[in-house]
């Protein structure tokens, strides 16, 4: 079964073609980073308009890469949520119109299930069951995964997601957008031990997260230093390094707790923040000490992309699931509401 995947939940237009027998045939991505960088974050209306301009040329590009005609498509999957409603509408309308024209089934995919299953596209994919850390600009969640659709929420952020905290911290330090890569690059030149940063909610039991206080602590520290003298590049690098290490320490500690609580020995990290090299290195070292392993997608499939939507959609379409042309989009959509396969 050949499935066209369409991702337009936020600020990337992702298109891919996945074959359930041959694997990923082709994929393409257009990022709106330059478009939104001027504003220090995503402007929903601009994102929606840009998706309209990019989506059809990218579909043509992917079909050309795969050397296939539209009639070779057996099903279409698109991101139905969570995400920005205007951006979601662009992908949904395109997918549904194309499915109607080709007379093939169409399915709205959960954006975070796409991220969770992205590591399945690798040569050595993780086997079920495992604990998943979904960590992105909008989500920080620990999920026990027993199979596709068999999800139990173990813990989540009570306020800012980790990726959101990275973006806001980068903005206050004048590093620009997107925050994750900017903080990581700056932190590479910094001393993480110069300033003391809290490790939120590690002093209490449970698997929930909170990054709002860490962000506020960083803002207070920055203002205190700026009141004494102009911030120097080394000051900013040291703050970035300390902030990143605090986030990484918190995520690693909670992942270890989740593995102990479930008795599982396999962790999957997915989402944009999973591309952070410091987080990957620390998790590999920490989990090796407890006889566990961590797996993740290649960097290009950590951020939003069409391949993860095509794969997740192919799994469900092949199992007989599909939507009608009036199925509502869901800007907010708990992952645990998905039906199991």
Coordinates of C-alpha atoms in Angstrom, one line a residue:
X1 CA 0.0 0.0 0.0
X2 CA 1.4 3.4 -1.0
X3 CA 0.4 6.2 1.3
X4 CA 1.0 9.9 0.7
X5 CA 1.7 11.7 4.0
X6 CA 1.0 15.4 4.5
X7 CA 2.2 17.4 7.5
X8 CA 1.1 21.0 8.1
X9 CA 0.5 21.3 11.8
X10 CA 2.8 24.3 12.4
X11 CA 5.7 25.8 10.6
X12 CA 6.9 23.0 8.3
X13 CA 5.3 21.7 5.2
X14 CA 6.2 18.0 5.0
X15 CA 5.3 15.6 2.2
X16 CA 6.3 11.9 1.9
X17 CA 5.4 8.7 0.1
X18 CA 5.6 5.5 2.1
X19 CA 5.1 1.9 0.7
X20 CA 4.2 -0.8 3.3
X21 CA 6.4 -3.3 1.4
X22 CA 9.3 -1.1 0.1
X23 CA 9.5 1.5 2.9
X24 CA 10.0 5.2 2.5
X25 CA 10.0 6.0 -1.2
X26 CA 10.5 9.8 -1.1
X27 CA 10.1 12.8 1.1
X28 CA 10.4 16.6 1.0
X29 CA 10.2 19.4 3.6
X30 CA 10.0 23.1 3.5
X31 CA 10.7 24.9 6.8
X32 CA 9.3 28.4 7.5
X33 CA 12.1 29.3 10.0
X34 CA 13.3 32.3 8.1
X35 CA 9.7 33.5 7.7
X36 CA 9.0 33.5 11.4
X37 CA 12.5 34.4 12.7
X38 CA 11.8 38.1 12.4
X39 CA 8.9 37.7 14.9
X40 CA 10.7 35.5 17.3
X41 CA 8.1 32.7 17.0
X42 CA 5.4 31.3 14.7
X43 CA 2.8 33.6 13.4
X44 CA -0.2 31.3 12.7
X45 CA -1.7 33.3 9.8
X46 CA 1.6 33.5 8.0
X47 CA 2.2 29.8 8.5
X48 CA -1.2 28.9 7.0
X49 CA -0.6 31.1 3.9
X50 CA 2.8 29.6 3.3
X51 CA 1.5 26.1 3.5
X52 CA -1.0 27.0 0.8
X53 CA 1.9 28.0 -1.5
X54 CA 4.2 25.1 -0.8
X55 CA 2.0 22.0 -0.5
X56 CA 1.2 21.2 -4.1
X57 CA 4.7 21.8 -5.5
X58 CA 6.1 19.6 -2.7
X59 CA 3.6 16.8 -3.6
X60 CA 4.7 17.0 -7.2
X61 CA 8.3 16.9 -6.1
X62 CA 7.8 13.8 -4.0
X63 CA 5.9 12.0 -6.8
X64 CA 8.7 12.9 -9.2
X65 CA 11.4 11.6 -6.8
X66 CA 9.5 8.3 -6.5
X67 CA 8.9 8.2 -10.3
X68 CA 5.2 7.7 -9.8
X69 CA 1.9 9.2 -11.0
X70 CA -0.8 10.4 -8.6
X71 CA -2.8 7.3 -9.6
X72 CA -0.2 5.1 -7.9
X73 CA -1.3 6.4 -4.5
X74 CA -3.4 3.9 -2.5
X75 CA -4.2 6.1 0.5
X76 CA -3.6 9.6 2.0
X77 CA -2.7 10.5 5.5
X78 CA -2.6 14.0 6.9
X79 CA -2.1 15.7 10.3
X80 CA -5.5 16.3 11.9
X81 CA -4.1 17.6 15.2
X82 CA -2.8 18.8 17.5
X83 CA -1.6 22.0 15.9
X84 CA -2.6 25.4 14.6
X85 CA -6.1 25.2 13.2
X86 CA -5.5 27.2 10.1
X87 CA -2.4 25.2 9.2
X88 CA -4.2 21.9 9.9
X89 CA -7.0 23.0 7.5
X90 CA -4.6 23.5 4.6
X91 CA -3.3 20.0 4.8
X92 CA -6.7 18.5 5.5
X93 CA -8.4 20.2 2.6
X94 CA -5.6 19.2 0.2
X95 CA -5.6 15.6 1.4
X96 CA -9.4 15.2 1.3
X97 CA -9.7 16.8 -2.2
X98 CA -6.9 14.6 -3.6
X99 CA -8.4 11.5 -2.0
X100 CA -11.8 12.3 -3.4
X101 CA -10.4 12.8 -6.9
X102 CA -8.4 9.6 -6.7
X103 CA -11.1 7.6 -4.9
X104 CA -8.7 6.4 -2.2
X105 CA -9.2 6.3 1.6
X106 CA -8.0 9.3 3.6
X107 CA -7.1 9.4 7.3
X108 CA -6.4 12.2 9.8
X109 CA -3.3 11.3 11.8
X110 CA -2.4 12.4 15.4
X111 CA 0.7 14.5 15.1
X112 CA 2.4 13.1 18.3
X113 CA 1.7 9.5 17.2
X114 CA 3.6 10.4 14.1
X115 CA 6.6 11.6 16.2
X116 CA 6.3 8.5 18.5
X117 CA 6.5 6.2 15.5
X118 CA 9.2 8.1 13.6
X119 CA 12.0 5.8 14.9
X120 CA 10.2 2.9 13.2
X121 CA 11.5 4.3 9.9
X122 CA 15.1 3.4 11.0
X123 CA 17.0 0.3 10.0
X124 CA 16.9 -1.1 13.5
X125 CA 13.5 0.1 14.9
X126 CA 12.5 -0.2 18.5
X127 CA 10.3 -3.1 19.5
X128 CA 7.2 -2.8 21.6
X129 CA 6.8 -2.3 24.5
X130 CA 8.8 0.7 25.4
X131 CA 8.6 4.0 27.3
X132 CA 8.5 7.1 25.0
X133 CA 9.6 10.6 25.8
X134 CA 7.8 12.9 23.5
X135 CA 9.6 16.3 23.8
X136 CA 8.9 19.2 21.4
X137 CA 7.8 22.8 21.3
X138 CA 4.3 22.0 22.4
X139 CA 4.6 18.7 24.3
X140 CA 6.7 17.0 27.0
X141 CA 5.2 13.7 27.9
X142 CA 6.2 10.3 29.1
X143 CA 4.1 7.5 27.5
X144 CA 4.1 3.7 28.1
X145 CA 3.7 2.2 24.7
X146 CA 2.5 -1.4 24.4
X147 CA 1.7 -1.1 20.7
X148 CA 0.2 1.3 18.1
X149 CA -2.7 3.0 19.9
X150 CA -1.9 1.3 23.2
X151 CA -0.7 4.3 25.1
X152 CA -0.7 5.1 28.8
X153 CA 0.2 8.6 29.9
X154 CA 2.8 8.4 32.7
X155 CA 3.6 12.1 33.1
X156 CA 3.5 15.5 31.3
X157 CA 4.5 19.1 31.6
X158 CA 2.2 21.1 33.9
X159 CA 3.1 24.3 32.1
X160 CA 5.7 25.1 29.4
X161 CA 6.9 22.2 27.3
X162 CA 10.7 21.8 27.1
X163 CA 10.9 23.0 23.5
X164 CA 8.8 26.1 24.4
X165 CA 11.2 26.8 27.3
X166 CA 14.2 26.6 24.9
X167 CA 12.5 29.1 22.5
X168 CA 11.6 31.6 25.3
X169 CA 15.1 31.3 26.9
X170 CA 16.8 31.9 23.5
X171 CA 14.6 34.9 22.9
X172 CA 15.5 36.5 26.3
X173 CA 19.2 35.9 25.6
X174 CA 18.9 37.4 22.1
X175 CA 19.9 34.2 20.3
X176 CA 16.9 34.2 17.9
X177 CA 14.5 31.5 16.7
X178 CA 14.2 28.5 16.8
X179 CA 15.5 28.3 20.4
X180 CA 16.6 24.7 20.6
X181 CA 19.4 24.7 18.0
X182 CA 20.5 28.3 19.1
X183 CA 20.8 27.3 22.8
X184 CA 22.7 24.1 22.0
X185 CA 25.2 25.9 19.7
X186 CA 25.7 28.7 22.3
X187 CA 26.0 26.2 25.2
X188 CA 28.9 24.4 23.4
X189 CA 31.0 27.5 24.2
X190 CA 29.8 27.9 27.8
X191 CA 30.5 26.7 31.3
X192 CA 27.4 24.9 32.7
X193 CA 28.8 25.0 36.3
X194 CA 29.2 28.8 36.5
X195 CA 25.6 29.5 37.5
X196 CA 23.3 27.4 39.6
X197 CA 20.0 26.4 37.9
X198 CA 17.2 24.4 39.6
X199 CA 16.1 20.9 38.4
X200 CA 12.3 21.3 38.5
X201 CA 10.2 18.8 40.3
X202 CA 13.0 16.3 41.0
X203 CA 12.6 16.8 44.7
X204 CA 9.2 15.2 44.6
X205 CA 7.8 11.9 43.4
X206 CA 6.0 11.4 40.1
X207 CA 6.7 11.8 36.4
X208 CA 5.3 15.2 35.6
X209 CA 7.4 18.1 34.4
X210 CA 7.5 21.9 35.0
X211 CA 9.8 24.2 33.1
X212 CA 8.1 27.5 33.7
X213 CA 10.1 28.1 37.0
X214 CA 13.4 27.3 35.2
X215 CA 12.6 29.8 32.5
X216 CA 11.7 32.4 35.2
X217 CA 15.0 31.7 37.0
X218 CA 16.9 32.2 33.8
X219 CA 15.2 35.6 33.2
X220 CA 15.9 36.7 36.8
X221 CA 19.6 35.7 36.5
X222 CA 19.9 37.5 33.1
X223 CA 18.4 40.7 34.5
X224 CA 20.6 40.6 37.6
X225 CA 23.7 40.4 35.5
X226 CA 22.5 43.0 33.0
X227 CA 21.9 45.4 35.9
X228 CA 25.5 45.1 37.0
X229 CA 27.1 45.5 33.5
X230 CA 26.4 44.7 29.9
X231 CA 26.1 41.0 29.2
X232 CA 29.2 39.6 27.5
X233 CA 29.2 36.7 25.0
X234 CA 30.7 34.4 27.6
X235 CA 27.9 35.3 30.1
X236 CA 25.3 34.3 27.5
X237 CA 27.1 31.1 26.6
X238 CA 27.4 30.1 30.3
X239 CA 23.7 30.9 30.9
X240 CA 22.8 28.8 27.9
X241 CA 25.0 25.9 29.0
X242 CA 23.5 26.0 32.5
X243 CA 20.0 26.1 31.3
X244 CA 20.4 23.3 28.8
X245 CA 22.1 21.1 31.4
X246 CA 19.2 21.7 33.8
X247 CA 16.7 20.7 31.2
X248 CA 18.7 17.6 30.2
X249 CA 19.2 16.5 33.8
X250 CA 15.5 16.8 34.5
X251 CA 14.5 14.8 31.4
X252 CA 17.0 12.1 32.0
X253 CA 16.0 11.7 35.7
X254 CA 12.3 11.4 34.8
X255 CA 13.1 8.9 32.0
X256 CA 14.9 6.7 34.4
X257 CA 12.0 6.9 36.9
X258 CA 9.6 5.9 34.2
X259 CA 11.6 2.9 33.2
X260 CA 11.9 1.8 36.8
X261 CA 8.1 2.3 37.3
X262 CA 7.2 0.3 34.3
X263 CA 9.9 -2.4 34.5
X264 CA 10.7 -1.7 30.8
X265 CA 14.3 -1.6 29.4
X266 CA 13.7 0.4 26.2
X267 CA 13.3 4.1 25.8
X268 CA 12.3 6.0 22.7
X269 CA 12.8 9.8 22.4
X270 CA 10.9 11.7 19.7
X271 CA 10.0 15.2 18.8
X272 CA 12.2 18.2 18.0
X273 CA 14.1 18.3 21.3
X274 CA 15.1 14.7 20.8
X275 CA 17.7 16.0 18.2
X276 CA 19.6 17.7 21.1
X277 CA 23.0 16.0 21.2
X278 CA 23.6 16.6 24.9
X279 CA 20.3 14.9 25.7
X280 CA 21.1 11.9 23.5
X281 CA 24.6 11.5 25.0
X282 CA 23.4 11.8 28.6
X283 CA 20.5 9.3 28.1
X284 CA 22.7 6.7 26.4
X285 CA 25.3 6.9 29.2
X286 CA 22.7 6.9 32.0
X287 CA 20.5 4.1 30.6
X288 CA 23.5 1.9 29.9
X289 CA 24.2 1.9 33.6
X290 CA 20.8 0.4 34.3
X291 CA 20.8 -2.1 31.5
X292 CA 18.4 -0.1 29.3
X293 CA 18.7 1.3 25.8
X294 CA 17.5 4.5 24.0
X295 CA 16.5 4.8 20.4
X296 CA 15.5 7.8 18.3
X297 CA 14.9 8.9 14.7
X298 CA 17.6 10.4 12.5
X299 CA 17.7 14.2 13.0
X300 CA 15.7 15.1 9.9
X301 CA 12.8 13.0 11.3
X302 CA 12.9 14.5 14.8
X303 CA 11.3 17.7 13.7
X304 CA 8.0 17.8 11.9
X305 CA 8.0 15.9 8.7
X306 CA 5.8 14.1 6.2
X307 CA 7.5 10.7 6.6
X308 CA 6.2 10.2 10.1
X309 CA 2.7 11.0 9.1
X310 CA 2.9 8.7 6.0
X311 CA 4.1 5.8 8.2
X312 CA 1.6 6.3 11.0
X313 CA -1.1 6.7 8.4
X314 CA 0.0 3.6 6.5
X315 CA -0.2 1.5 9.7
X316 CA -3.8 2.6 10.4
X317 CA -5.0 2.7 6.8
X318 CA -3.7 -0.9 6.2
X319 CA -5.7 -2.0 9.3
X320 CA -8.8 -0.7 7.7
X321 CA -9.2 2.7 9.4
X322 CA -10.2 5.8 7.4
X323 CA -12.2 9.0 7.8
X324 CA -15.0 10.6 5.9
X325 CA -14.6 14.0 4.3
X326 CA -16.3 15.8 7.2
X327 CA -14.3 14.4 10.1
X328 CA -13.4 17.4 12.4
X329 CA -9.9 18.5 12.9
X330 CA -8.6 18.5 16.5
X331 CA -6.2 21.4 17.5
X332 CA -6.2 19.7 21.0
X333 CA -6.2 15.9 21.0
X334 CA -5.1 13.6 23.8
X335 CA -2.9 10.8 22.5
X336 CA -4.6 8.3 24.8
X337 CA -7.9 8.7 22.9
X338 CA -6.5 7.0 19.8
X339 CA -7.9 3.5 19.1
X340 CA -5.5 0.5 19.3
X341 CA -4.6 -1.6 16.3

